[in-house]
Amino acid sequence: MNGGGQLALILLPTLQCNAACSYCFERRTRDRLSLEGLRVLIERVLEYMAGRRLASLAIYWQGGEAMLLPPEWYDAAGELIGEAAAARAIEVRHLLQSNLLAYGREWNPVIERMFGNCIGSSLDYPNLHRQLRGRSPAHYDVLWRRKLDEARAAGIRVEVISLPNEATLAIGAGRFYEHLVDELGLDQIQINTPFPGGAADDPGRTIDERHHAELLRFHQDLAAIWLERGREQGVRIAPFDALLDHFSDRPAALPCFWGDNCVDRLIAIDARGHVAQCDCWVTSHPDYRFGNLFASATLAELLDGSAARRQFGERPIHLARRACIDCEYLALCHGGCPIRTFAFHGRLTETDPYCALYKALFRQMEDAAVGLARQAVAGRLAAQQSPISALA
Ligand code: SF4
Ligand code: SF4
Ligand code: SF4
């Protein structure tokens, strides 16, 4: 029998993409995972999970662009994985991350069956970097918006990840919120902090260190707007919502960089079988790959034997004893994200470059949670003391 643990697998079944974003750090290639390759891959992942008594698997399908494989491929993949997982009594959840450009109505059945009628996409506002080869970001926006409307007309829910850039900071959090929530009607948004990916000469840098103070203020302003306007209307903005849950003692879906150690919860595998910590590493940092699944007898052997993976595992312990030792939020943050740290410092043994931003957000959401708890208590007391409740 399996225990209760979970594993998140970021699976890149194709490294091709139909876009050419100027900040992309993926090493895009023509490689695609065959169904036979998927059969081997998933069997090794499930075997590993059974050995670790892990009961549930969340597969995040990404690319390149995941929708460049046809819907029939996903139908067959879903069936194949479902049968293999059922044989080991492991529960599987599929999540699709796509730029939406290849979406058409032929996708609707598999999106409903396999992905719970939901697609995760990316939307930057204003858009400076997302584009097709030789075309402008404005052209990309028109295409994306059309696909958003088509998907919604088919009853598909679209959630977005957004990466602030210099233009986002210039318009400010109020205009950003207004566009995404009021104009586009999005109610599930994740804000990511940018970092340069890949080799030193890669163009992944969207905001450099000079803008970190502005980025901090943007996050604080957006969190304040969400607390005031969005929260009670059912709008979720990550990571603010998760932090509020955390400081309110509710179960919280915290992002991977605020866990005890992302190495225990997550792996990425690309179309060639390369295994790494996550999608940020697997194609763009070959030196930090853990190994190749197709060249290893088992996933356990690959992971346990990886010197690169040991460095990830040791990072939070190293930081807890040194740079983060006095931090009041250590038990929440654990030193932050390895890829952001590596991208800015060139090594893993430093604190996350967004340390100041995290601390400011932690304080803001902790204060908000305390304020909301006080309001709730005051509300209950007032109700008990009102003449109506006294008569009841
Ligand atoms: S950022 Fe994503 S959508 Fe853009 S080119 Fe890279 S893989 Fe494609
Ligand atoms: S390296 Fe950062 S983004 Fe990747 S899994 Fe770890 S915490 Fe998450
Ligand atoms: S907030 Fe900063 S000091 Fe505190 S644990 Fe995170 S990285 Fe370390």
JSON list of C-alpha atoms in Angstrom, two decimals, residues 87-291:
[
{"chain": "A", "resi": 87, "resn": "ALA", "atom": "CA", "xyz": [-1.78, -1.12, -11.64]},
{"chain": "A", "resi": 88, "resn": "ARG", "atom": "CA", "xyz": [0.21, 0.50, -8.81]},
{"chain": "A", "resi": 89, "resn": "ALA", "atom": "CA", "xyz": [-2.76, 2.21, -7.11]},
{"chain": "A", "resi": 90, "resn": "ILE", "atom": "CA", "xyz": [-1.23, 5.62, -7.78]},
{"chain": "A", "resi": 91, "resn": "GLU", "atom": "CA", "xyz": [-3.49, 8.56, -8.43]},
{"chain": "A", "resi": 92, "resn": "VAL", "atom": "CA", "xyz": [-2.53, 10.84, -11.34]},
{"chain": "A", "resi": 93, "resn": "ARG", "atom": "CA", "xyz": [-3.57, 14.43, -12.10]},
{"chain": "A", "resi": 94, "resn": "HIS", "atom": "CA", "xyz": [-2.71, 16.08, -15.44]},
{"chain": "A", "resi": 95, "resn": "LEU", "atom": "CA", "xyz": [-2.15, 19.83, -15.85]},
{"chain": "A", "resi": 96, "resn": "LEU", "atom": "CA", "xyz": [-1.48, 21.51, -19.18]},
{"chain": "A", "resi": 97, "resn": "GLN", "atom": "CA", "xyz": [0.68, 24.61, -19.63]},
{"chain": "A", "resi": 98, "resn": "SER", "atom": "CA", "xyz": [0.47, 26.10, -23.13]},
{"chain": "A", "resi": 99, "resn": "ASN", "atom": "CA", "xyz": [0.93, 29.37, -24.98]},
{"chain": "A", "resi": 100, "resn": "LEU", "atom": "CA", "xyz": [-2.51, 28.58, -26.54]},
{"chain": "A", "resi": 101, "resn": "LEU", "atom": "CA", "xyz": [-1.38, 29.46, -30.08]},
{"chain": "A", "resi": 102, "resn": "ALA", "atom": "CA", "xyz": [-2.03, 25.94, -31.43]},
{"chain": "A", "resi": 103, "resn": "TYR", "atom": "CA", "xyz": [-5.36, 25.60, -29.65]},
{"chain": "A", "resi": 104, "resn": "GLY", "atom": "CA", "xyz": [-8.37, 24.71, -31.83]},
{"chain": "A", "resi": 105, "resn": "ARG", "atom": "CA", "xyz": [-11.68, 23.00, -31.20]},
{"chain": "A", "resi": 106, "resn": "GLU", "atom": "CA", "xyz": [-10.14, 19.56, -31.96]},
{"chain": "A", "resi": 107, "resn": "TRP", "atom": "CA", "xyz": [-8.51, 19.88, -28.52]},
{"chain": "A", "resi": 108, "resn": "ASN", "atom": "CA", "xyz": [-11.74, 20.21, -26.59]},
{"chain": "A", "resi": 109, "resn": "PRO", "atom": "CA", "xyz": [-12.45, 16.51, -25.86]},
{"chain": "A", "resi": 110, "resn": "VAL", "atom": "CA", "xyz": [-8.98, 15.72, -24.52]},
{"chain": "A", "resi": 111, "resn": "ILE", "atom": "CA", "xyz": [-8.79, 18.96, -22.54]},
{"chain": "A", "resi": 112, "resn": "GLU", "atom": "CA", "xyz": [-12.04, 18.04, -20.86]},
{"chain": "A", "resi": 113, "resn": "ARG", "atom": "CA", "xyz": [-11.16, 14.36, -20.29]},
{"chain": "A", "resi": 114, "resn": "MET", "atom": "CA", "xyz": [-7.53, 14.67, -19.30]},
{"chain": "A", "resi": 115, "resn": "PHE", "atom": "CA", "xyz": [-7.03, 18.23, -18.05]},
{"chain": "A", "resi": 116, "resn": "GLY", "atom": "CA", "xyz": [-10.29, 18.97, -16.24]},
{"chain": "A", "resi": 117, "resn": "ASN", "atom": "CA", "xyz": [-11.25, 21.57, -18.88]},
{"chain": "A", "resi": 118, "resn": "CYS", "atom": "CA", "xyz": [-8.48, 23.90, -17.74]},
{"chain": "A", "resi": 119, "resn": "ILE", "atom": "CA", "xyz": [-5.34, 25.28, -19.41]},
{"chain": "A", "resi": 120, "resn": "GLY", "atom": "CA", "xyz": [-2.56, 27.22, -17.76]},
{"chain": "A", "resi": 121, "resn": "SER", "atom": "CA", "xyz": [-1.09, 29.87, -20.06]},
{"chain": "A", "resi": 122, "resn": "SER", "atom": "CA", "xyz": [1.26, 32.86, -19.91]},
{"chain": "A", "resi": 123, "resn": "LEU", "atom": "CA", "xyz": [0.35, 36.50, -20.18]},
{"chain": "A", "resi": 124, "resn": "ASP", "atom": "CA", "xyz": [2.67, 39.43, -19.63]},
{"chain": "A", "resi": 125, "resn": "TYR", "atom": "CA", "xyz": [1.19, 42.92, -19.52]},
{"chain": "A", "resi": 126, "resn": "PRO", "atom": "CA", "xyz": [2.29, 45.03, -21.25]},
{"chain": "A", "resi": 127, "resn": "ASN", "atom": "CA", "xyz": [3.90, 42.38, -23.40]},
{"chain": "A", "resi": 128, "resn": "LEU", "atom": "CA", "xyz": [7.51, 43.14, -24.33]},
{"chain": "A", "resi": 129, "resn": "HIS", "atom": "CA", "xyz": [8.94, 39.67, -24.91]},
{"chain": "A", "resi": 130, "resn": "ARG", "atom": "CA", "xyz": [6.34, 37.14, -26.04]},
{"chain": "A", "resi": 131, "resn": "GLN", "atom": "CA", "xyz": [6.25, 36.98, -29.82]},
{"chain": "A", "resi": 132, "resn": "LEU", "atom": "CA", "xyz": [6.42, 34.83, -32.95]},
{"chain": "A", "resi": 133, "resn": "ARG", "atom": "CA", "xyz": [9.58, 34.77, -35.03]},
{"chain": "A", "resi": 134, "resn": "GLY", "atom": "CA", "xyz": [9.86, 38.03, -36.96]},
{"chain": "A", "resi": 135, "resn": "ARG", "atom": "CA", "xyz": [6.59, 39.43, -35.55]},
{"chain": "A", "resi": 136, "resn": "SER", "atom": "CA", "xyz": [5.86, 41.97, -32.85]},
{"chain": "A", "resi": 137, "resn": "PRO", "atom": "CA", "xyz": [4.63, 41.32, -29.29]},
{"chain": "A", "resi": 138, "resn": "ALA", "atom": "CA", "xyz": [1.43, 43.21, -30.30]},
{"chain": "A", "resi": 139, "resn": "HIS", "atom": "CA", "xyz": [0.78, 40.59, -33.00]},
{"chain": "A", "resi": 140, "resn": "TYR", "atom": "CA", "xyz": [1.23, 37.83, -30.39]},
{"chain": "A", "resi": 141, "resn": "ASP", "atom": "CA", "xyz": [-1.25, 39.56, -28.07]},
{"chain": "A", "resi": 142, "resn": "VAL", "atom": "CA", "xyz": [-3.93, 39.60, -30.80]},
{"chain": "A", "resi": 143, "resn": "LEU", "atom": "CA", "xyz": [-3.44, 35.88, -31.51]},
{"chain": "A", "resi": 144, "resn": "TRP", "atom": "CA", "xyz": [-3.41, 34.97, -27.81]},
{"chain": "A", "resi": 145, "resn": "ARG", "atom": "CA", "xyz": [-6.54, 36.97, -27.10]},
{"chain": "A", "resi": 146, "resn": "ARG", "atom": "CA", "xyz": [-8.37, 35.26, -29.97]},
{"chain": "A", "resi": 147, "resn": "LYS", "atom": "CA", "xyz": [-7.38, 31.84, -28.63]},
{"chain": "A", "resi": 148, "resn": "LEU", "atom": "CA", "xyz": [-8.45, 32.86, -25.11]},
{"chain": "A", "resi": 149, "resn": "ASP", "atom": "CA", "xyz": [-11.89, 33.77, -26.42]},
{"chain": "A", "resi": 150, "resn": "GLU", "atom": "CA", "xyz": [-12.19, 30.54, -28.44]},
{"chain": "A", "resi": 151, "resn": "ALA", "atom": "CA", "xyz": [-11.16, 28.38, -25.49]},
{"chain": "A", "resi": 152, "resn": "ARG", "atom": "CA", "xyz": [-13.57, 30.16, -23.16]},
{"chain": "A", "resi": 153, "resn": "ALA", "atom": "CA", "xyz": [-16.39, 29.82, -25.69]},
{"chain": "A", "resi": 154, "resn": "ALA", "atom": "CA", "xyz": [-15.79, 26.06, -25.48]},
{"chain": "A", "resi": 155, "resn": "GLY", "atom": "CA", "xyz": [-16.13, 26.20, -21.68]},
{"chain": "A", "resi": 156, "resn": "ILE", "atom": "CA", "xyz": [-12.41, 25.92, -20.98]},
{"chain": "A", "resi": 157, "resn": "ARG", "atom": "CA", "xyz": [-11.04, 27.75, -17.98]},
{"chain": "A", "resi": 158, "resn": "VAL", "atom": "CA", "xyz": [-7.78, 29.61, -18.62]},
{"chain": "A", "resi": 159, "resn": "GLU", "atom": "CA", "xyz": [-5.40, 30.51, -15.80]},
{"chain": "A", "resi": 160, "resn": "VAL", "atom": "CA", "xyz": [-2.27, 32.57, -16.35]},
{"chain": "A", "resi": 161, "resn": "ILE", "atom": "CA", "xyz": [1.29, 32.99, -15.15]},
{"chain": "A", "resi": 162, "resn": "SER", "atom": "CA", "xyz": [2.57, 36.53, -15.56]},
{"chain": "A", "resi": 163, "resn": "LEU", "atom": "CA", "xyz": [6.13, 37.78, -15.49]},
{"chain": "A", "resi": 164, "resn": "PRO", "atom": "CA", "xyz": [6.48, 41.49, -14.69]},
{"chain": "A", "resi": 165, "resn": "ASN", "atom": "CA", "xyz": [8.82, 43.46, -16.95]},
{"chain": "A", "resi": 166, "resn": "GLU", "atom": "CA", "xyz": [9.95, 47.08, -17.01]},
{"chain": "A", "resi": 167, "resn": "ALA", "atom": "CA", "xyz": [6.73, 48.20, -18.74]},
{"chain": "A", "resi": 168, "resn": "THR", "atom": "CA", "xyz": [4.67, 46.42, -16.05]},
{"chain": "A", "resi": 169, "resn": "LEU", "atom": "CA", "xyz": [6.51, 48.35, -13.37]},
{"chain": "A", "resi": 170, "resn": "ALA", "atom": "CA", "xyz": [5.95, 51.58, -15.32]},
{"chain": "A", "resi": 171, "resn": "ILE", "atom": "CA", "xyz": [2.15, 51.17, -15.54]},
{"chain": "A", "resi": 172, "resn": "GLY", "atom": "CA", "xyz": [1.93, 50.02, -11.90]},
{"chain": "A", "resi": 173, "resn": "ALA", "atom": "CA", "xyz": [-0.06, 47.38, -10.05]},
{"chain": "A", "resi": 174, "resn": "GLY", "atom": "CA", "xyz": [-3.43, 49.16, -10.37]},
{"chain": "A", "resi": 175, "resn": "ARG", "atom": "CA", "xyz": [-3.46, 49.19, -14.17]},
{"chain": "A", "resi": 176, "resn": "PHE", "atom": "CA", "xyz": [-2.05, 45.65, -14.29]},
{"chain": "A", "resi": 177, "resn": "TYR", "atom": "CA", "xyz": [-4.85, 44.35, -12.04]},
{"chain": "A", "resi": 178, "resn": "GLU", "atom": "CA", "xyz": [-7.48, 46.27, -13.99]},
{"chain": "A", "resi": 179, "resn": "HIS", "atom": "CA", "xyz": [-6.38, 44.74, -17.29]},
{"chain": "A", "resi": 180, "resn": "LEU", "atom": "CA", "xyz": [-6.10, 41.14, -16.15]},
{"chain": "A", "resi": 181, "resn": "VAL", "atom": "CA", "xyz": [-9.05, 40.97, -13.78]},
{"chain": "A", "resi": 182, "resn": "ASP", "atom": "CA", "xyz": [-11.53, 43.64, -14.90]},
{"chain": "A", "resi": 183, "resn": "GLU", "atom": "CA", "xyz": [-10.90, 43.65, -18.66]},
{"chain": "A", "resi": 184, "resn": "LEU", "atom": "CA", "xyz": [-9.88, 40.04, -19.35]},
{"chain": "A", "resi": 185, "resn": "GLY", "atom": "CA", "xyz": [-11.93, 38.47, -16.56]},
{"chain": "A", "resi": 186, "resn": "LEU", "atom": "CA", "xyz": [-9.05, 36.32, -15.29]},
{"chain": "A", "resi": 187, "resn": "ASP", "atom": "CA", "xyz": [-9.46, 35.08, -11.74]},
{"chain": "A", "resi": 188, "resn": "GLN", "atom": "CA", "xyz": [-6.48, 32.78, -11.28]},
{"chain": "A", "resi": 189, "resn": "ILE", "atom": "CA", "xyz": [-3.17, 34.56, -11.77]},
{"chain": "A", "resi": 190, "resn": "GLN", "atom": "CA", "xyz": [0.34, 33.65, -10.72]},
{"chain": "A", "resi": 191, "resn": "ILE", "atom": "CA", "xyz": [3.01, 36.34, -10.53]},
{"chain": "A", "resi": 192, "resn": "ASN", "atom": "CA", "xyz": [6.54, 35.02, -11.09]},
{"chain": "A", "resi": 193, "resn": "THR", "atom": "CA", "xyz": [9.74, 36.85, -10.25]},
{"chain": "A", "resi": 194, "resn": "PRO", "atom": "CA", "xyz": [11.99, 37.07, -13.31]},
{"chain": "A", "resi": 195, "resn": "PHE", "atom": "CA", "xyz": [15.50, 35.69, -13.58]},
{"chain": "A", "resi": 196, "resn": "PRO", "atom": "CA", "xyz": [17.98, 35.24, -16.41]},
{"chain": "A", "resi": 197, "resn": "GLY", "atom": "CA", "xyz": [18.12, 31.64, -17.58]},
{"chain": "A", "resi": 198, "resn": "GLY", "atom": "CA", "xyz": [20.62, 29.50, -19.45]},
{"chain": "A", "resi": 199, "resn": "ALA", "atom": "CA", "xyz": [24.15, 30.52, -20.26]},
{"chain": "A", "resi": 200, "resn": "ALA", "atom": "CA", "xyz": [25.49, 33.97, -19.37]},
{"chain": "A", "resi": 201, "resn": "ASP", "atom": "CA", "xyz": [24.89, 35.28, -22.89]},
{"chain": "A", "resi": 202, "resn": "ASP", "atom": "CA", "xyz": [21.26, 34.11, -23.03]},
{"chain": "A", "resi": 203, "resn": "PRO", "atom": "CA", "xyz": [18.64, 36.85, -23.35]},
{"chain": "A", "resi": 204, "resn": "GLY", "atom": "CA", "xyz": [16.51, 35.59, -20.46]},
{"chain": "A", "resi": 205, "resn": "ARG", "atom": "CA", "xyz": [17.00, 38.67, -18.30]},
{"chain": "A", "resi": 206, "resn": "THR", "atom": "CA", "xyz": [13.79, 40.73, -18.21]},
{"chain": "A", "resi": 207, "resn": "ILE", "atom": "CA", "xyz": [14.42, 42.86, -15.15]},
{"chain": "A", "resi": 208, "resn": "ASP", "atom": "CA", "xyz": [17.84, 43.31, -13.66]},
{"chain": "A", "resi": 209, "resn": "GLU", "atom": "CA", "xyz": [18.92, 44.06, -10.10]},
{"chain": "A", "resi": 210, "resn": "ARG", "atom": "CA", "xyz": [18.42, 47.82, -10.61]},
{"chain": "A", "resi": 211, "resn": "HIS", "atom": "CA", "xyz": [14.68, 47.22, -10.69]},
{"chain": "A", "resi": 212, "resn": "HIS", "atom": "CA", "xyz": [14.38, 45.00, -7.62]},
{"chain": "A", "resi": 213, "resn": "ALA", "atom": "CA", "xyz": [13.13, 47.83, -5.38]},
{"chain": "A", "resi": 214, "resn": "GLU", "atom": "CA", "xyz": [10.45, 48.73, -7.94]},
{"chain": "A", "resi": 215, "resn": "LEU", "atom": "CA", "xyz": [9.51, 45.08, -8.30]},
{"chain": "A", "resi": 216, "resn": "LEU", "atom": "CA", "xyz": [9.14, 44.81, -4.53]},
{"chain": "A", "resi": 217, "resn": "ARG", "atom": "CA", "xyz": [6.82, 47.83, -4.52]},
{"chain": "A", "resi": 218, "resn": "PHE", "atom": "CA", "xyz": [4.82, 46.38, -7.44]},
{"chain": "A", "resi": 219, "resn": "HIS", "atom": "CA", "xyz": [4.27, 43.16, -5.47]},
{"chain": "A", "resi": 220, "resn": "GLN", "atom": "CA", "xyz": [3.24, 45.05, -2.36]},
{"chain": "A", "resi": 221, "resn": "ASP", "atom": "CA", "xyz": [0.83, 47.28, -4.27]},
{"chain": "A", "resi": 222, "resn": "LEU", "atom": "CA", "xyz": [-0.68, 44.34, -6.12]},
{"chain": "A", "resi": 223, "resn": "ALA", "atom": "CA", "xyz": [-1.06, 42.38, -2.88]},
{"chain": "A", "resi": 224, "resn": "ALA", "atom": "CA", "xyz": [-2.83, 45.38, -1.30]},
{"chain": "A", "resi": 225, "resn": "ILE", "atom": "CA", "xyz": [-5.20, 45.73, -4.28]},
{"chain": "A", "resi": 226, "resn": "TRP", "atom": "CA", "xyz": [-5.94, 42.01, -4.17]},
{"chain": "A", "resi": 227, "resn": "LEU", "atom": "CA", "xyz": [-6.65, 42.13, -0.44]},
{"chain": "A", "resi": 228, "resn": "GLU", "atom": "CA", "xyz": [-8.97, 45.08, -0.90]},
{"chain": "A", "resi": 229, "resn": "ARG", "atom": "CA", "xyz": [-10.77, 44.13, -4.10]},
{"chain": "A", "resi": 230, "resn": "GLY", "atom": "CA", "xyz": [-10.04, 40.63, -5.32]},
{"chain": "A", "resi": 231, "resn": "ARG", "atom": "CA", "xyz": [-9.98, 38.32, -2.35]},
{"chain": "A", "resi": 232, "resn": "GLU", "atom": "CA", "xyz": [-13.65, 38.46, -1.48]},
{"chain": "A", "resi": 233, "resn": "GLN", "atom": "CA", "xyz": [-14.65, 38.27, -5.14]},
{"chain": "A", "resi": 234, "resn": "GLY", "atom": "CA", "xyz": [-12.95, 34.90, -5.55]},
{"chain": "A", "resi": 235, "resn": "VAL", "atom": "CA", "xyz": [-9.91, 36.19, -7.45]},
{"chain": "A", "resi": 236, "resn": "ARG", "atom": "CA", "xyz": [-6.79, 34.19, -6.62]},
{"chain": "A", "resi": 237, "resn": "ILE", "atom": "CA", "xyz": [-3.38, 35.78, -7.11]},
{"chain": "A", "resi": 238, "resn": "ALA", "atom": "CA", "xyz": [-0.42, 33.58, -6.28]},
{"chain": "A", "resi": 239, "resn": "PRO", "atom": "CA", "xyz": [1.63, 33.77, -4.17]},
{"chain": "A", "resi": 240, "resn": "PHE", "atom": "CA", "xyz": [-0.41, 36.27, -2.09]},
{"chain": "A", "resi": 241, "resn": "ASP", "atom": "CA", "xyz": [-3.35, 33.90, -1.63]},
{"chain": "A", "resi": 242, "resn": "ALA", "atom": "CA", "xyz": [-1.14, 31.05, -0.45]},
{"chain": "A", "resi": 243, "resn": "LEU", "atom": "CA", "xyz": [0.70, 33.31, 2.00]},
{"chain": "A", "resi": 244, "resn": "LEU", "atom": "CA", "xyz": [-2.58, 34.57, 3.44]},
{"chain": "A", "resi": 245, "resn": "ASP", "atom": "CA", "xyz": [-3.70, 30.95, 3.85]},
{"chain": "A", "resi": 246, "resn": "HIS", "atom": "CA", "xyz": [-0.38, 30.07, 5.47]},
{"chain": "A", "resi": 247, "resn": "PHE", "atom": "CA", "xyz": [-0.51, 32.92, 8.00]},
{"chain": "A", "resi": 248, "resn": "SER", "atom": "CA", "xyz": [-4.19, 32.19, 8.68]},
{"chain": "A", "resi": 249, "resn": "ASP", "atom": "CA", "xyz": [-3.35, 28.58, 9.60]},
{"chain": "A", "resi": 250, "resn": "ARG", "atom": "CA", "xyz": [-5.24, 27.21, 6.61]},
{"chain": "A", "resi": 251, "resn": "PRO", "atom": "CA", "xyz": [-3.79, 24.58, 4.23]},
{"chain": "A", "resi": 252, "resn": "ALA", "atom": "CA", "xyz": [-1.67, 26.59, 1.80]},
{"chain": "A", "resi": 253, "resn": "ALA", "atom": "CA", "xyz": [-0.52, 25.75, -1.73]},
{"chain": "A", "resi": 254, "resn": "LEU", "atom": "CA", "xyz": [2.83, 27.51, -1.40]},
{"chain": "A", "resi": 255, "resn": "PRO", "atom": "CA", "xyz": [5.04, 27.82, -4.48]},
{"chain": "A", "resi": 256, "resn": "CYS", "atom": "CA", "xyz": [7.94, 25.39, -4.87]},
{"chain": "A", "resi": 257, "resn": "PHE", "atom": "CA", "xyz": [10.52, 27.96, -3.72]},
{"chain": "A", "resi": 258, "resn": "TRP", "atom": "CA", "xyz": [8.97, 28.22, -0.26]},
{"chain": "A", "resi": 259, "resn": "GLY", "atom": "CA", "xyz": [8.98, 24.54, 0.56]},
{"chain": "A", "resi": 260, "resn": "ASP", "atom": "CA", "xyz": [11.40, 22.75, 2.83]},
{"chain": "A", "resi": 261, "resn": "ASN", "atom": "CA", "xyz": [13.26, 21.52, -0.24]},
{"chain": "A", "resi": 262, "resn": "CYS", "atom": "CA", "xyz": [12.05, 21.42, -3.83]},
{"chain": "A", "resi": 263, "resn": "VAL", "atom": "CA", "xyz": [14.29, 18.44, -4.46]},
{"chain": "A", "resi": 264, "resn": "ASP", "atom": "CA", "xyz": [11.99, 16.22, -2.39]},
{"chain": "A", "resi": 265, "resn": "ARG", "atom": "CA", "xyz": [8.82, 17.16, -4.22]},
{"chain": "A", "resi": 266, "resn": "LEU", "atom": "CA", "xyz": [9.55, 17.78, -7.85]},
{"chain": "A", "resi": 267, "resn": "ILE", "atom": "CA", "xyz": [11.49, 16.58, -10.90]},
{"chain": "A", "resi": 268, "resn": "ALA", "atom": "CA", "xyz": [11.51, 17.49, -14.57]},
{"chain": "A", "resi": 269, "resn": "ILE", "atom": "CA", "xyz": [12.05, 15.13, -17.49]},
{"chain": "A", "resi": 270, "resn": "ASP", "atom": "CA", "xyz": [12.44, 16.31, -21.07]},
{"chain": "A", "resi": 271, "resn": "ALA", "atom": "CA", "xyz": [11.64, 14.63, -24.39]},
{"chain": "A", "resi": 272, "resn": "ARG", "atom": "CA", "xyz": [15.13, 13.07, -24.53]},
{"chain": "A", "resi": 273, "resn": "GLY", "atom": "CA", "xyz": [14.85, 11.56, -21.07]},
{"chain": "A", "resi": 274, "resn": "HIS", "atom": "CA", "xyz": [17.07, 14.13, -19.33]},
{"chain": "A", "resi": 275, "resn": "VAL", "atom": "CA", "xyz": [16.15, 14.48, -15.66]},
{"chain": "A", "resi": 276, "resn": "ALA", "atom": "CA", "xyz": [16.72, 17.69, -13.66]},
{"chain": "A", "resi": 277, "resn": "GLN", "atom": "CA", "xyz": [15.29, 19.67, -10.77]},
{"chain": "A", "resi": 278, "resn": "CYS", "atom": "CA", "xyz": [12.69, 21.54, -12.83]},
{"chain": "A", "resi": 279, "resn": "ASP", "atom": "CA", "xyz": [11.98, 22.98, -16.26]},
{"chain": "A", "resi": 280, "resn": "CYS", "atom": "CA", "xyz": [14.28, 25.92, -15.48]},
{"chain": "A", "resi": 281, "resn": "TRP", "atom": "CA", "xyz": [17.25, 23.56, -15.43]},
{"chain": "A", "resi": 282, "resn": "VAL", "atom": "CA", "xyz": [16.54, 20.63, -17.70]},
{"chain": "A", "resi": 283, "resn": "THR", "atom": "CA", "xyz": [17.35, 22.11, -21.12]},
{"chain": "A", "resi": 284, "resn": "SER", "atom": "CA", "xyz": [19.28, 25.21, -20.15]},
{"chain": "A", "resi": 285, "resn": "HIS", "atom": "CA", "xyz": [21.80, 23.92, -17.57]},
{"chain": "A", "resi": 286, "resn": "PRO", "atom": "CA", "xyz": [23.18, 20.59, -18.83]},
{"chain": "A", "resi": 287, "resn": "ASP", "atom": "CA", "xyz": [25.87, 20.53, -16.11]},
{"chain": "A", "resi": 288, "resn": "TYR", "atom": "CA", "xyz": [23.19, 20.38, -13.45]},
{"chain": "A", "resi": 289, "resn": "ARG", "atom": "CA", "xyz": [21.17, 17.53, -14.92]},
{"chain": "A", "resi": 290, "resn": "PHE", "atom": "CA", "xyz": [20.73, 14.52, -12.66]},
{"chain": "A", "resi": 291, "resn": "GLY", "atom": "CA", "xyz": [21.12, 12.00, -15.50]}
]
